[in-house]
Coordinates of C-alpha atoms and ligand atoms in Angstrom, one line a residue:
M1 CA 107.8 108.5 75.4
K2 CA 106.8 112.0 76.6
K3 CA 103.3 110.6 77.2
I4 CA 104.7 107.6 79.0
E5 CA 106.9 109.9 81.2
K6 CA 103.9 111.9 82.1
A7 CA 101.9 108.8 83.0
L8 CA 104.8 107.6 85.1
A9 CA 104.6 110.7 87.3
Q10 CA 100.9 111.0 87.3
Y11 CA 99.9 107.5 88.1
W12 CA 102.9 106.1 89.9
G13 CA 104.8 109.1 91.2
F14 CA 108.1 108.0 89.5
E15 CA 110.3 110.4 87.8
T16 CA 112.9 108.1 86.3
F17 CA 113.1 104.7 84.6
L18 CA 114.8 101.7 86.1
P19 CA 117.5 100.1 83.8
L20 CA 116.0 98.9 80.5
Q21 CA 112.5 100.0 81.4
R22 CA 112.6 102.8 78.8
Q23 CA 113.9 100.5 76.1
A24 CA 111.3 97.9 76.9
M25 CA 108.5 100.5 76.7
E26 CA 109.8 101.9 73.5
C27 CA 109.5 98.4 71.9
I28 CA 105.8 98.3 72.8
S29 CA 105.2 101.8 71.5
R30 CA 107.0 101.0 68.2
G31 CA 105.2 97.7 67.8
T32 CA 108.3 95.6 68.1
D33 CA 108.0 92.2 69.8
S34 CA 110.3 91.8 72.8
V35 CA 111.6 89.4 75.4
V36 CA 112.6 91.3 78.5
V37 CA 114.7 89.6 81.1
L38 CA 115.1 91.5 84.4
P39 CA 115.7 90.2 87.8
T40 CA 113.0 90.1 90.5
G41 CA 112.4 93.7 91.6
G42 CA 113.7 95.0 88.2
G43 CA 110.4 96.7 87.5
K44 CA 109.0 94.4 84.8
S45 CA 105.3 95.2 85.4
L46 CA 105.7 98.9 84.7
C47 CA 107.3 98.1 81.3
F48 CA 103.9 97.1 80.0
Q49 CA 101.6 98.9 82.4
A50 CA 102.8 102.4 81.5
P51 CA 102.5 101.9 77.7
A52 CA 99.1 100.3 78.2
V53 CA 97.9 103.5 79.9
T54 CA 99.1 105.8 77.2
M55 CA 98.2 103.8 74.1
P56 CA 94.7 103.6 72.6
G57 CA 92.8 100.3 73.2
L58 CA 93.1 97.5 75.7
A59 CA 96.3 95.7 76.7
V60 CA 95.9 92.0 77.7
V61 CA 98.3 90.6 80.3
V62 CA 98.7 86.9 80.6
S63 CA 99.7 85.8 84.1
P64 CA 99.9 82.2 85.5
L65 CA 98.5 82.8 89.0
I66 CA 95.4 84.4 90.4
S67 CA 97.3 85.8 93.4
L68 CA 99.7 87.6 91.0
M69 CA 96.9 89.0 88.9
K70 CA 94.9 90.2 92.0
D71 CA 97.9 91.9 93.5
Q72 CA 98.8 93.8 90.3
V73 CA 95.2 94.8 89.5
D74 CA 94.6 96.0 93.1
A75 CA 97.8 98.1 92.9
L76 CA 96.8 99.5 89.5
K77 CA 93.4 100.5 90.8
E78 CA 95.0 102.2 93.8
C79 CA 97.0 104.3 91.3
G80 CA 93.8 105.2 89.4
V81 CA 94.5 102.9 86.4
A82 CA 91.4 101.2 84.7
A83 CA 92.5 97.6 85.1
E84 CA 90.5 94.4 85.7
R85 CA 91.1 90.7 85.8
I86 CA 89.0 87.7 84.9
D87 CA 89.6 84.5 86.8
S88 CA 87.7 81.8 88.6
S89 CA 87.6 83.6 91.9
L90 CA 85.2 86.2 90.4
S91 CA 81.4 85.7 90.5
V92 CA 79.4 85.6 87.2
S93 CA 78.0 89.1 87.8
Q94 CA 81.5 90.4 88.5
Q95 CA 82.7 88.8 85.3
N96 CA 79.8 90.3 83.3
N97 CA 80.7 93.7 84.7
V98 CA 84.2 93.3 83.3
F99 CA 82.9 92.2 79.9
A100 CA 80.7 95.3 79.9
R101 CA 83.6 97.5 80.6
I102 CA 85.6 95.8 77.8
N103 CA 82.7 96.4 75.3
Q104 CA 82.5 100.1 76.3
N105 CA 86.3 100.5 75.8
E106 CA 86.7 101.6 79.4
L107 CA 89.6 99.4 80.3
K108 CA 93.3 99.9 79.7
L109 CA 94.6 96.6 81.1
L110 CA 93.0 93.1 81.4
Y111 CA 94.7 90.3 83.3
L112 CA 93.9 86.7 82.3
S113 CA 95.3 83.2 82.6
P114 CA 96.4 81.6 79.3
E115 CA 93.7 79.1 79.2
R116 CA 91.0 81.7 79.6
L117 CA 92.5 84.0 76.9
L118 CA 92.4 81.1 74.4
S119 CA 88.9 79.8 75.3
G120 CA 86.4 80.1 72.5
N121 CA 83.9 82.8 73.7
F122 CA 86.7 84.9 75.2
L123 CA 88.5 85.0 71.9
A124 CA 85.4 86.3 70.3
V125 CA 85.1 89.1 72.8
L126 CA 88.7 90.1 72.6
R127 CA 88.8 90.0 68.8
K128 CA 86.1 92.6 68.7
A129 CA 87.9 94.8 71.3
N130 CA 90.6 97.1 70.1
L131 CA 93.7 95.4 71.6
S132 CA 96.9 97.6 72.0
F133 CA 99.3 94.7 72.7
I134 CA 99.6 91.4 74.6
A135 CA 102.1 91.2 77.6
I136 CA 103.1 87.7 78.8
D137 CA 104.3 87.7 82.4
E138 CA 106.4 84.9 83.8
A139 CA 107.1 83.9 80.2
H140 CA 109.6 81.2 81.1
C141 CA 106.4 79.1 81.8
V142 CA 106.3 78.6 78.0
S143 CA 109.7 76.8 78.0
M144 CA 110.4 73.2 79.0
W145 CA 113.9 74.4 79.8
G146 CA 112.7 76.7 82.4
H147 CA 112.0 75.7 86.0
D148 CA 108.3 76.2 85.9
F149 CA 107.0 74.8 82.6
R150 CA 103.2 75.1 82.2
P151 CA 101.6 73.2 79.3
E152 CA 98.8 75.8 79.0
Y153 CA 101.4 78.4 78.2
R154 CA 102.5 76.5 75.1
Q155 CA 99.2 77.3 73.4
L156 CA 100.2 81.0 73.4
G157 CA 102.1 80.2 70.3
S158 CA 98.8 80.7 68.4
L159 CA 98.3 84.3 69.5
K160 CA 100.1 85.9 66.6
E161 CA 97.8 84.0 64.2
L162 CA 94.6 84.6 66.2
F163 CA 95.2 88.4 66.7
G164 CA 96.6 89.4 63.3
D165 CA 100.2 90.0 64.1
I166 CA 99.6 91.8 67.4
T167 CA 102.7 93.1 69.3
I168 CA 103.8 90.7 72.0
A169 CA 106.0 91.5 74.9
A170 CA 107.3 88.6 77.1
Y171 CA 108.8 89.1 80.6
T172 CA 110.8 86.8 82.7
A173 CA 113.4 86.8 85.5
T174 CA 114.9 83.5 84.3
A175 CA 118.4 84.2 83.1
T176 CA 119.6 81.4 80.9
D177 CA 120.1 81.9 77.2
H178 CA 118.4 78.7 76.3
V179 CA 115.1 79.7 77.9
R180 CA 115.2 83.2 76.3
G181 CA 115.5 81.8 72.8
D182 CA 112.9 79.2 73.5
I183 CA 110.4 81.9 74.6
A184 CA 110.8 83.8 71.4
E185 CA 110.5 80.6 69.4
Q186 CA 107.5 79.2 71.2
L187 CA 105.6 82.5 71.0
K188 CA 106.5 82.9 67.3
L189 CA 107.8 86.4 67.9
K190 CA 108.9 88.4 64.9
N191 CA 112.4 89.8 65.0
P192 CA 112.0 90.3 68.7
Q193 CA 114.3 92.7 70.6
I194 CA 115.8 90.8 73.5
L195 CA 116.6 93.0 76.4
V196 CA 118.7 91.4 79.2
G197 CA 119.3 93.3 82.4
S198 CA 122.0 92.9 85.0
F199 CA 121.2 90.1 87.4
D200 CA 123.0 91.9 90.2
R201 CA 120.8 93.0 93.1
P202 CA 123.1 95.5 94.8
N203 CA 120.5 96.1 97.5
L204 CA 120.6 92.5 98.8
V205 CA 123.2 91.9 101.4
Y206 CA 124.2 88.3 101.2
K207 CA 125.6 86.4 104.2
V208 CA 126.5 82.8 104.5
Q209 CA 127.4 80.9 107.7
P210 CA 127.8 77.3 108.8
R211 CA 124.8 76.2 110.8
N212 CA 125.4 75.5 114.4
N213 CA 122.8 76.8 116.8
I214 CA 120.1 77.5 114.2
T215 CA 117.5 79.1 116.5
K216 CA 120.1 81.5 117.9
Q217 CA 121.4 82.3 114.4
V218 CA 117.9 82.9 113.1
C219 CA 117.0 85.1 116.1
S220 CA 120.1 87.2 115.6
V221 CA 119.0 88.1 112.1
I222 CA 115.4 88.8 113.1
D223 CA 116.6 91.0 115.9
R224 CA 118.3 93.2 113.4
H225 CA 115.0 93.8 111.7
K226 CA 112.5 94.3 114.5
G227 CA 108.9 94.7 113.3
E228 CA 109.9 94.2 109.6
S229 CA 108.7 91.5 107.2
G230 CA 110.9 88.5 106.7
I231 CA 110.7 85.0 105.2
I232 CA 112.5 82.0 106.7
Y233 CA 112.9 79.1 104.3
C234 CA 113.4 75.5 105.6
I235 CA 114.2 72.4 103.5
R236 CA 111.6 70.1 105.2
R237 CA 108.1 70.6 106.6
K238 CA 109.1 69.3 110.0
D239 CA 111.8 72.0 110.2
V240 CA 109.1 74.6 109.4
D241 CA 107.0 73.4 112.3
G242 CA 110.0 73.2 114.7
I243 CA 111.4 76.7 113.9
C244 CA 108.0 78.2 114.0
A245 CA 107.2 76.8 117.4
Q246 CA 110.6 77.9 118.8
L247 CA 110.1 81.5 117.5
E248 CA 106.6 81.6 118.7
S249 CA 107.7 80.6 122.2
K250 CA 110.1 83.4 122.2
G251 CA 107.4 85.9 121.4
Y252 CA 108.1 86.5 117.7
S253 CA 105.2 87.2 115.3
V254 CA 105.3 84.1 113.0
A255 CA 103.1 81.9 110.9
P256 CA 104.0 78.6 109.1
Y257 CA 103.5 77.7 105.4
H258 CA 104.0 74.4 103.7
A259 CA 102.4 71.9 101.3
G260 CA 101.3 69.6 104.2
M261 CA 98.9 72.3 105.5
N262 CA 95.4 72.5 104.1
A263 CA 94.7 75.2 101.5
A264 CA 92.6 77.4 103.7
D265 CA 95.3 77.6 106.4
R266 CA 98.0 78.3 103.9
K267 CA 95.9 81.1 102.4
K268 CA 95.1 82.5 105.8
N269 CA 98.8 82.6 106.8
Q270 CA 99.9 84.0 103.5
D271 CA 97.3 86.8 103.8
M272 CA 98.3 87.6 107.3
F273 CA 101.9 88.0 106.1
I274 CA 100.9 90.2 103.1
T275 CA 98.6 92.4 105.2
E276 CA 101.4 92.6 107.9
K277 CA 99.4 91.0 110.7
V278 CA 102.4 88.7 111.2
D279 CA 106.0 89.8 110.6
I280 CA 107.5 86.5 109.7
I281 CA 106.5 83.5 107.5
V282 CA 108.4 80.2 108.1
A283 CA 108.0 78.2 104.9
T284 CA 109.2 75.5 102.6
V285 CA 109.9 76.5 99.0
A286 CA 106.2 76.0 98.4
F287 CA 105.9 79.6 99.5
G288 CA 106.7 82.5 97.3
M289 CA 105.6 82.0 93.7
G290 CA 103.0 84.7 93.2
I291 CA 104.0 86.8 96.2
D292 CA 104.6 90.3 95.1
K293 CA 105.2 91.8 98.6
S294 CA 107.7 94.5 97.9
N295 CA 109.0 95.2 101.4
V296 CA 110.4 91.9 102.6
R297 CA 113.5 93.1 104.5
Y298 CA 115.2 89.8 105.1
V299 CA 115.2 86.2 103.8
I300 CA 116.8 83.5 105.9
H301 CA 117.6 80.0 104.6
T302 CA 118.0 77.6 107.5
G303 CA 119.4 75.0 105.1
M304 CA 121.2 75.1 101.8
P305 CA 118.9 75.2 98.7
K306 CA 119.5 72.7 95.9
S307 CA 120.7 75.1 93.3
L308 CA 121.9 78.7 92.9
E309 CA 118.8 79.2 90.6
H310 CA 116.6 78.4 93.6
Y311 CA 118.7 80.5 95.9
Q312 CA 118.6 83.5 93.6
Q313 CA 114.9 83.2 93.2
E314 CA 114.1 82.7 96.9
S315 CA 116.5 85.3 98.3
G316 CA 115.3 87.6 95.5
R317 CA 112.0 87.9 97.2
G318 CA 113.7 90.3 99.5
G319 CA 114.0 94.0 98.7
R320 CA 111.8 94.1 95.6
D321 CA 111.2 97.8 96.3
G322 CA 114.9 98.4 95.7
L323 CA 115.6 99.1 99.3
E324 CA 118.1 97.0 101.2
A325 CA 117.3 93.5 102.4
E326 CA 119.5 90.9 104.2
C327 CA 119.8 87.4 102.8
S328 CA 121.3 85.1 105.3
L329 CA 122.0 81.5 104.5
F330 CA 122.9 78.9 107.1
Y331 CA 124.2 75.7 105.7
S332 CA 125.8 72.4 106.8
G333 CA 127.6 69.7 104.9
G334 CA 124.6 67.5 105.9
D335 CA 122.3 69.5 103.6
Y336 CA 124.3 68.3 100.7
G337 CA 123.7 64.7 101.8
T338 CA 120.0 65.4 102.4
W339 CA 119.4 66.7 98.9
K340 CA 121.5 63.9 97.4
S341 CA 119.3 61.3 99.0
L342 CA 116.0 63.3 98.2
M343 CA 117.1 63.3 94.6
R344 CA 118.2 59.7 94.4
D345 CA 115.2 58.5 92.4
M346 CA 115.5 61.0 89.6
P347 CA 116.2 59.7 86.1
T348 CA 120.0 59.4 85.5
E349 CA 120.4 62.4 83.2
A350 CA 118.4 64.7 85.4
Y351 CA 120.2 63.4 88.5
K352 CA 123.5 64.2 86.9
I353 CA 122.5 67.8 86.2
A354 CA 120.9 68.2 89.6
M355 CA 124.2 67.0 91.3
V356 CA 126.3 69.6 89.3
K357 CA 123.9 72.3 90.4
L358 CA 124.0 71.1 94.0
G359 CA 127.8 71.1 93.8
N360 CA 127.8 74.7 92.6
M361 CA 125.5 75.7 95.4
Y362 CA 127.8 74.1 97.9
N363 CA 130.8 75.8 96.4
Y364 CA 129.0 79.1 96.8
C365 CA 128.6 78.4 100.5
T366 CA 132.1 77.4 101.1
A367 CA 134.2 79.3 98.6
G368 CA 134.7 82.4 100.5
V369 CA 134.6 84.9 97.6
C370 CA 132.4 87.9 97.0
R371 CA 128.9 86.5 97.0
H372 CA 127.5 89.0 94.5
K373 CA 130.3 88.1 92.1
A374 CA 129.9 84.4 92.6
I375 CA 126.1 84.5 91.9
L376 CA 126.6 86.7 88.8
K377 CA 129.4 84.5 87.5
Y378 CA 127.1 81.5 87.7
F379 CA 124.6 83.3 85.5
G380 CA 127.4 84.3 83.1
Q381 CA 127.6 88.0 84.1
N382 CA 130.2 90.1 85.9
I383 CA 130.5 93.1 88.1
D384 CA 133.3 95.4 87.8
T385 CA 134.2 96.4 91.3
D386 CA 136.7 95.1 93.8
S387 CA 134.2 95.1 96.6
C388 CA 130.4 94.9 96.4
N389 CA 130.1 96.3 100.0
A390 CA 127.0 94.2 100.3
C391 CA 128.1 90.7 101.3
D392 CA 129.8 89.2 104.4
M393 CA 133.0 88.7 102.5
C394 CA 133.3 92.3 101.2
L395 CA 132.1 93.7 104.5
G396 CA 135.0 92.0 106.3
E397 CA 132.9 89.7 108.5
F398 CA 135.4 86.9 107.7
E399 CA 139.1 86.8 107.2
Y400 CA 141.5 84.4 105.6
I401 CA 143.7 82.6 108.0
D402 CA 147.4 82.8 107.5
D403 CA 148.4 79.2 108.2
A404 CA 145.8 77.7 105.8
L405 CA 148.3 75.3 104.2
I406 CA 149.4 73.8 107.5
I407 CA 145.9 73.5 108.9
A408 CA 144.6 71.9 105.7
Q409 CA 147.5 69.4 105.7
K410 CA 146.6 68.5 109.3
I411 CA 143.0 67.9 108.4
L412 CA 143.8 65.9 105.2
S413 CA 146.4 63.7 106.8
C414 CA 144.0 62.9 109.6
I415 CA 141.5 61.7 107.0
V416 CA 144.2 59.6 105.5
R417 CA 145.2 58.2 108.9
L418 CA 141.6 57.3 109.5
E419 CA 141.8 55.3 106.3
Q420 CA 139.1 57.4 104.7
M421 CA 136.4 55.6 106.6
F422 CA 134.8 58.4 108.8
G423 CA 132.6 61.4 108.4
G424 CA 133.2 65.1 109.1
S425 CA 132.1 65.2 112.7
Y426 CA 134.3 62.3 113.7
V427 CA 137.4 63.6 111.9
A428 CA 136.9 67.0 113.7
L429 CA 136.6 65.3 117.1
V430 CA 139.9 63.4 116.5
L431 CA 141.7 66.6 115.4
I432 CA 140.6 68.6 118.5
G433 CA 141.6 65.7 120.7
S434 CA 138.2 64.7 122.0
K435 CA 137.8 62.0 124.7
D436 CA 134.6 60.8 122.9
K437 CA 134.0 57.1 123.8
R438 CA 134.0 56.0 120.1
I439 CA 137.4 57.5 119.6
I440 CA 138.9 55.8 122.7
E441 CA 137.3 52.5 121.7
N442 CA 138.8 52.8 118.2
S443 CA 142.2 53.7 119.7
H444 CA 142.2 56.8 117.5
D445 CA 143.6 58.8 120.4
M446 CA 146.8 57.0 119.5
L447 CA 147.0 58.5 116.0
S448 CA 149.7 61.0 115.3
T449 CA 147.0 63.5 114.1
Y450 CA 145.0 63.2 117.3
G451 CA 144.7 66.6 119.0
L452 CA 146.6 68.4 116.2
L453 CA 144.0 71.2 116.2
S454 CA 143.3 71.2 119.9
D455 CA 143.4 75.0 120.0
Y456 CA 140.2 75.3 118.0
S457 CA 136.6 74.4 118.6
K458 CA 134.9 71.5 116.9
H459 CA 132.6 74.0 115.1
T460 CA 135.6 75.7 113.6
V461 CA 137.3 72.5 112.4
R462 CA 134.1 71.1 111.1
D463 CA 133.6 74.3 109.1
W464 CA 137.1 74.1 107.7
I465 CA 136.4 70.6 106.5
E466 CA 133.3 71.9 104.7
Q467 CA 135.4 74.7 103.1
L468 CA 137.9 72.2 101.9
T469 CA 135.1 70.0 100.5
G470 CA 133.7 73.0 98.7
Q471 CA 137.0 73.6 97.1
D472 CA 137.3 70.0 96.0
Y473 CA 140.2 69.0 98.3
I474 CA 137.9 66.5 100.1
E475 CA 135.2 64.3 98.7
K476 CA 132.3 62.7 100.5
Y477 CA 131.3 59.1 99.8
G478 CA 128.3 57.0 100.3
E479 CA 125.3 57.1 102.5
Y480 CA 127.3 58.2 105.6
N481 CA 129.3 60.9 103.9
V482 CA 132.6 59.3 104.6
L483 CA 135.5 61.7 103.9
G484 CA 138.2 61.0 101.3
V485 CA 141.1 63.0 100.0
T486 CA 140.8 63.9 96.3
E487 CA 143.7 64.2 93.8
K488 CA 143.6 67.9 94.3
G489 CA 143.8 67.3 98.0
R490 CA 147.0 65.2 97.5
T491 CA 148.7 68.3 96.0
V492 CA 148.0 70.1 99.3
L493 CA 149.6 67.3 101.3
K494 CA 152.6 67.7 99.1
G495 CA 152.6 71.5 99.7
L496 CA 152.0 72.3 96.0
Q497 CA 148.7 74.2 96.5
T498 CA 147.3 76.3 99.3
P499 CA 143.6 76.3 100.0
R500 CA 141.6 79.3 101.2
L501 CA 140.4 78.9 104.8
L502 CA 138.3 81.5 106.6
K503 CA 137.3 82.3 110.1
P504 CA 134.8 84.8 111.4
V505 CA 136.2 88.1 112.5
V506 CA 135.6 88.6 116.3
Q507 CA 135.8 92.4 116.4
K508 CA 133.9 93.4 113.3
A509 CA 135.8 95.9 111.1
K510 CA 134.2 99.2 110.5
V511 CA 133.0 99.0 107.0
K512 CA 131.2 101.1 104.5
L513 CA 128.0 99.6 103.3
S514 CA 127.3 99.7 99.6
K515 CA 125.7 102.9 98.1
A516 CA 122.5 101.0 97.4
V517 CA 122.2 100.2 101.1
T518 CA 123.2 103.5 102.6
D519 CA 121.3 105.7 100.1
S520 CA 118.0 104.2 101.0
W521 CA 118.2 105.4 104.6
E522 CA 119.9 108.7 104.0
G523 CA 118.1 111.6 105.8
V524 CA 115.3 109.3 106.9
D525 CA 113.8 109.9 110.3
K526 CA 113.5 106.3 111.3
E527 CA 111.0 106.9 114.1
L528 CA 108.7 108.8 111.8
F529 CA 109.1 106.0 109.2
E530 CA 107.9 103.6 111.9
A531 CA 104.9 105.8 112.7
L532 CA 104.0 106.0 109.0
R533 CA 104.3 102.3 108.7
K534 CA 101.7 101.8 111.4
L535 CA 99.4 104.3 109.7
R536 CA 99.8 102.4 106.4
S537 CA 99.1 99.1 108.1
T538 CA 95.8 100.5 109.7
I539 CA 94.6 101.9 106.4
A540 CA 95.5 98.6 104.6
G541 CA 93.7 96.6 107.2
K542 CA 90.5 98.6 106.8
K543 CA 90.6 98.4 103.0
K544 CA 91.7 94.7 103.0
I545 CA 94.6 95.4 100.7
P546 CA 98.3 94.6 101.1
A547 CA 100.1 97.4 103.1
Y548 CA 102.6 98.0 100.3
V549 CA 99.8 98.6 97.8
V550 CA 98.9 101.8 99.9
F551 CA 102.5 103.0 99.7
G552 CA 105.8 101.1 99.3
D553 CA 108.6 101.4 101.8
A554 CA 110.5 103.6 99.4
A555 CA 107.6 106.2 99.4
L556 CA 107.3 106.1 103.2
R557 CA 111.0 106.6 103.7
D558 CA 110.9 109.5 101.3
M559 CA 108.1 111.0 103.3
A560 CA 110.1 110.5 106.5
R561 CA 113.0 112.3 104.8
K562 CA 111.2 115.2 103.2
R563 CA 108.4 115.6 105.8
P564 CA 106.0 117.4 103.5
A565 CA 103.7 120.0 105.1
S566 CA 101.3 120.6 102.2
L567 CA 99.6 118.6 99.4
D568 CA 101.9 120.4 97.0
T569 CA 105.1 119.1 98.5
F570 CA 103.5 115.7 99.3
L571 CA 103.3 115.2 95.5
D572 CA 107.1 115.5 95.3
V573 CA 107.5 112.3 97.4
K574 CA 108.8 109.4 95.2
G575 CA 106.1 106.9 94.6
V576 CA 103.2 109.3 95.2
G577 CA 101.0 109.8 92.1
E578 CA 97.9 112.0 91.7
K579 CA 95.4 109.4 92.8
K580 CA 97.2 108.4 95.9
Y581 CA 97.9 112.0 96.8
K582 CA 94.2 112.7 96.7
K583 CA 93.3 109.6 98.5
Y584 CA 95.9 109.6 101.3
G585 CA 97.7 112.9 101.2
E586 CA 95.8 114.6 104.0
T587 CA 95.9 111.6 106.4
F588 CA 99.7 111.2 106.0
I589 CA 100.5 114.9 106.1
A590 CA 98.5 115.1 109.4
A591 CA 100.5 112.3 110.9
I592 CA 103.8 113.9 109.7
K593 CA 102.7 117.2 111.2
D594 CA 101.8 115.7 114.6
Y595 CA 105.2 113.9 114.7
C596 CA 107.2 117.0 113.7
F597 CA 105.3 119.1 116.3
E598 CA 106.0 116.6 119.0
H599 CA 109.7 116.3 118.2
S600 CA 110.2 120.0 117.3
L601 CA 111.3 119.2 113.7
D602 CA 111.1 121.3 110.6
M603 CA 108.9 120.2 107.8
D604 CA 109.5 120.4 104.0
V605 CA 113.1 119.5 104.3
E606 CA 115.0 120.5 101.1
G607 CA 117.9 118.9 99.3
Y608 CA 116.5 115.5 98.7
Ligands
ADP701 P1 109.4 92.7 88.9 O1 108.0 92.3 88.4 O2 110.4 92.9 87.9 O3 109.8 91.8 90.1 P2 108.0 95.0 90.0 O4 107.3 95.3 88.7 O5 107.3 94.3 91.0 O6 109.3 94.1 89.6 O7 108.7 96.3 90.5 C1 109.5 96.2 91.7 C2 109.4 97.5 92.5 O8 110.1 98.6 91.8 C3 108.0 97.9 92.8 O9 107.9 98.3 94.2 C4 107.8 99.1 91.9 O10 106.9 100.0 92.4 C5 109.2 99.7 91.8 N1 109.5 100.4 90.5 C6 109.2 100.0 89.3 N2 109.6 100.9 88.4 C7 110.1 102.0 89.0 C8 110.6 103.3 88.7 N3 110.7 103.6 87.4 N4 111.0 104.1 89.7 C9 110.9 103.7 91.0 N5 110.4 102.5 91.4 C10 110.0 101.7 90.4

């Protein structure tokens, strides 16, 4: 482990391990098979990269996507690690060059797709090479129970036989027990150590709001993150195009991404996002797999995803560098109906499971409890604090209303008076006493519940209806989402149970953000950070590599905190290893010097 610690500092500029990284690396060093389950951003790649650098021989990394391999290999090369990949995007002479390096024992890591690893002539080359171990990235692809099964991963079950009991380390961010066990079984691992990390992402600030004026809601999030990278997810392609056009007309730097675009345009837009030529990508869920961009500072969902697994994965693309990121979700009851109809043609059993997942997702939106706790609970974990200080509920952006029982009774009895034959919007209109033509024509202005909530806006009442639905007091039926009162709802009408109802706080309470969120900005000169970001982007543009491969946001913030004046102190910056310090040290120090001179600031700030 001493060697590994030294490599960590020398190549990556890190002094400590993230949770479970040490144990995961120890497994490889000892020759114990392992299944390592860590959330996105948990630092899985380092678990195999650091041992690979220190052990004799070549480590093979199996990865499902060319973009993932390319990103990791580029980043390793930037750190001075001898790594290569072989995939279809390389020319024959480039591939031959890699083969030559394997034969001369020059490489420490080789990235491959599973089908290439198991192809005849490749096997012959690798069996001659001195392999240190095999790492399997995105290992859930081996399991049919996972969300991304790939048949070519199944053949990896023969590795143990082909490579004489070689150590195998499998990595995934998929949390379920079933998938974990299946990975170990399919890969024929021997007494594997299973390491499962906490799925909490304390640096993600979760917020959920009913959708009303989506463009305005989206802009308010973007405006909190000017010039930073963000992803906006939409359910449908036409929403992607709509939102993209709206944002473009307002002067935001955006590009669309969805499966209806041709491959070249998709790639172009993805590259522009990764190299930070555009700030924002507006996309369907087609975007994301294989994106390693570490400094996404916000993820907006303009509609409700179909499960919490999807939400966790998509929102998890924010803040991979461990710094704070905002995850804002705007939902409406209509999203529930949209998914329901999109999934209608699924086989019965799958449909049933999908509906349970959809229901859980909807409850997450409407339940009004700590978002971190709710997500963790879903994945069978817990956090032990009263307040996460990193979600809208714990940050006091909503408050419970005192007269929830009376308001709920008014809403439920209105549904009953309407003979359970109308949808949420109509019920809300009746309750606020609207003069809508349909209501007058139906004589519903004569109902005793007409205008009972006339002190509130339609939005508010509509939102309460969703909250009551999320808590199972109301049910939605049929194609038109007609509202009905459930058994549980009847107990509210009898006054035997009180639902939780929330409303936004107008004057936001002064709150303390979570430590994960505040720590990352402590002592950082934000203007200097911005200047360094621009410098990073210029360098990345010239070298045609992603900006975060030059330096991550965490390293730039540490520079803007410590303001190093010499190469010596530059090496103390978190995330600066020897290679990068030689490559970029002088340029960044010069920029820091200029800035400090202009602003009469001291350099080499101590205490961090
Ligand atoms: P995962 O593959 O689990 O999503 P990554 O391997 O991409 O996570 O790592 C996420 C981020 O954490 C990267 O920016 C990486 O540089 C950083 N990181 C990894 N290990 C450490 C460490 N020991 N100390 C500081 N940062 C780390």
